[in-house]
Tab-separated table of C-alpha atoms in Angstrom:
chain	number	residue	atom	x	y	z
A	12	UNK	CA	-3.834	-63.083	-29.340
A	13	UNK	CA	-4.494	-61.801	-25.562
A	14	UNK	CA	-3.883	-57.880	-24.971
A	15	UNK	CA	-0.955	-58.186	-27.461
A	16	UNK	CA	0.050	-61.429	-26.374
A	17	UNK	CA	0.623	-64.308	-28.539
A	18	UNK	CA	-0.837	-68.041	-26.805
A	19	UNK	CA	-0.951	-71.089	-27.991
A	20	UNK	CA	-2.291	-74.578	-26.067
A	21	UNK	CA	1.069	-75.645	-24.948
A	22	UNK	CA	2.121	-72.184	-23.349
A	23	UNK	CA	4.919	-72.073	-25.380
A	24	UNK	CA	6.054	-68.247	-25.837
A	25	UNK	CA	8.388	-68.556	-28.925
A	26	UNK	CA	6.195	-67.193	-30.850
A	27	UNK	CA	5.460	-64.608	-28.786
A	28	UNK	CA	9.084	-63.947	-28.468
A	29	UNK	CA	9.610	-63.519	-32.300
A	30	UNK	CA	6.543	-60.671	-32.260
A	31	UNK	CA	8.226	-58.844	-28.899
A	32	UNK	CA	11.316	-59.015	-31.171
A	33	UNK	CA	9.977	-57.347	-33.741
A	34	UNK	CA	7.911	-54.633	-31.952
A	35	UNK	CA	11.193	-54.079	-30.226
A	36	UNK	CA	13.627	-53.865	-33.216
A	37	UNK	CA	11.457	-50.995	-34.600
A	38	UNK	CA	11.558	-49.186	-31.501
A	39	UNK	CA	15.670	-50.063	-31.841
A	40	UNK	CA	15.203	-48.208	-35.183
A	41	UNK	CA	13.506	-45.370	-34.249
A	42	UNK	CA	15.919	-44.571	-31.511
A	43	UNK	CA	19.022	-45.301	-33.847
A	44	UNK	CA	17.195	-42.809	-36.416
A	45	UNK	CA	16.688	-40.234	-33.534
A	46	UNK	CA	20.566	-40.720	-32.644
A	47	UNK	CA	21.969	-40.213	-36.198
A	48	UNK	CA	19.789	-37.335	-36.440
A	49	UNK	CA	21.079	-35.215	-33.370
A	50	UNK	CA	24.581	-35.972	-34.520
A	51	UNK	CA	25.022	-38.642	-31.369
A	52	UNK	CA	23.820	-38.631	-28.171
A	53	UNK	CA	25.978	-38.902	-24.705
A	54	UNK	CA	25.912	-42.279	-23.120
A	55	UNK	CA	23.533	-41.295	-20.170
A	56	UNK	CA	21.034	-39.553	-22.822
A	57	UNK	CA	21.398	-43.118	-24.985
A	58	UNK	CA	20.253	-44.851	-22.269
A	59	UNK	CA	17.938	-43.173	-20.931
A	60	UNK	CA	15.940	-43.107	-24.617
A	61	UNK	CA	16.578	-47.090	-24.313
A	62	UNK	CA	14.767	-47.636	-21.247
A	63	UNK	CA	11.968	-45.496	-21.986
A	64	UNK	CA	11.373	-46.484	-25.377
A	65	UNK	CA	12.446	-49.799	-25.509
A	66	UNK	CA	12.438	-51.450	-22.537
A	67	UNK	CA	8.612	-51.037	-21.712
A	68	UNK	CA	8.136	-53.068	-25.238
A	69	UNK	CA	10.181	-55.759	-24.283
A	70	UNK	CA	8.867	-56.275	-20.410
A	71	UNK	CA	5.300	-55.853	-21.338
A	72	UNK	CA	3.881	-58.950	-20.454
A	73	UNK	CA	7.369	-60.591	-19.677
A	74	UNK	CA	6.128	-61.713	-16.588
A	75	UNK	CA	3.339	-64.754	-17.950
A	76	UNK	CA	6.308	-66.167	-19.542
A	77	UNK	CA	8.336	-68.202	-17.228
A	78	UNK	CA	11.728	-68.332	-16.458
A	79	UNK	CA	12.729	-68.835	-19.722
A	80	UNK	CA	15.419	-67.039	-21.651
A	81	UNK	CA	14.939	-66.202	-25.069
A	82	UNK	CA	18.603	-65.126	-27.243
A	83	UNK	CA	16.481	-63.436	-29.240
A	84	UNK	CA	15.280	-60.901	-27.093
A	85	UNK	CA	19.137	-60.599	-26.064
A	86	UNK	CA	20.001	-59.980	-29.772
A	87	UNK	CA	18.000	-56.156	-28.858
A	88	UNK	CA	19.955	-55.324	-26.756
A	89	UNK	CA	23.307	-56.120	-27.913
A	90	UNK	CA	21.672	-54.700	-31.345
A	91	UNK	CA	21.232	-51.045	-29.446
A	92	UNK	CA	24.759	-51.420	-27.921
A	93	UNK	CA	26.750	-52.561	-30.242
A	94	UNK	CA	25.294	-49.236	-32.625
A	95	UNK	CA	26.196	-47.150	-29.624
A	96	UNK	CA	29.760	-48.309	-29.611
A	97	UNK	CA	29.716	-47.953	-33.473
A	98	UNK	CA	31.159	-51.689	-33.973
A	99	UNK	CA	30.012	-54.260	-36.259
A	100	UNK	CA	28.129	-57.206	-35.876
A	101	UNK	CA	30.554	-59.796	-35.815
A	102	UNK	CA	32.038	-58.442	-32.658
A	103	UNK	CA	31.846	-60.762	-29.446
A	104	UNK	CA	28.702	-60.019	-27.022
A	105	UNK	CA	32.113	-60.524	-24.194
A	106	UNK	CA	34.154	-57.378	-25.992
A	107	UNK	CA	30.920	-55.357	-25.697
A	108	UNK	CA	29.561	-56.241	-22.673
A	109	UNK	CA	33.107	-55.409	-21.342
A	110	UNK	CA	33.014	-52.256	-23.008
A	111	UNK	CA	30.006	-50.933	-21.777
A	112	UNK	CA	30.492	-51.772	-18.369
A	113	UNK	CA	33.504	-49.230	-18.019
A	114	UNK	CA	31.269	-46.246	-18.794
């Protein structure tokens, strides 16, 4: 481990990956917490508490790993939205995508 970084010999960053995941699910947590306890929050307010508290665990160090896309680092995001919209898990990432897009 490198300033919070997980390397291995063959630069592989799955595993760091799986640790930004988890840093970032409890920051997921907190904010869903935060949102059930003021009774909601409007969508601008939502996001706004995403991208402060979420996003900067996600990106830091983002750049060292490559062009690589990693589903799940995805699975956040969709994680914070689909809680937002209030549907369930088994709902396509294409209905909720769509969904948020119109606000």
């Amino acid at each position: 481990m490198y300033l919070g970084e997980m390397l291995s010999e063959h630069l592989d960053f799955s595993l760091t990956a799986k640790v930004v995941v988890q840093r970032a699910g409890r920051a997921v947590g907190l904010l869903i917490a935060r949102c059930k306890n003021a009774g909601g929050l409007p969508f601008d307010v939502f996001t706004k508490l995403y991208n402060t508290c979420v996003v900067p665990v996600i990106t830091y160090g983002v750049s060292i790993w490559g062009t690589k896309s990693f589903s799940c680092i995805n699975s956040i995001f969709h994680r914070a939205m689909r809680f937002f919209l209030g549907t369930s898990k088994y709902t396509p990432n294409a209905a909720v995508y769509g969904e948020m897009s119109s606000y």
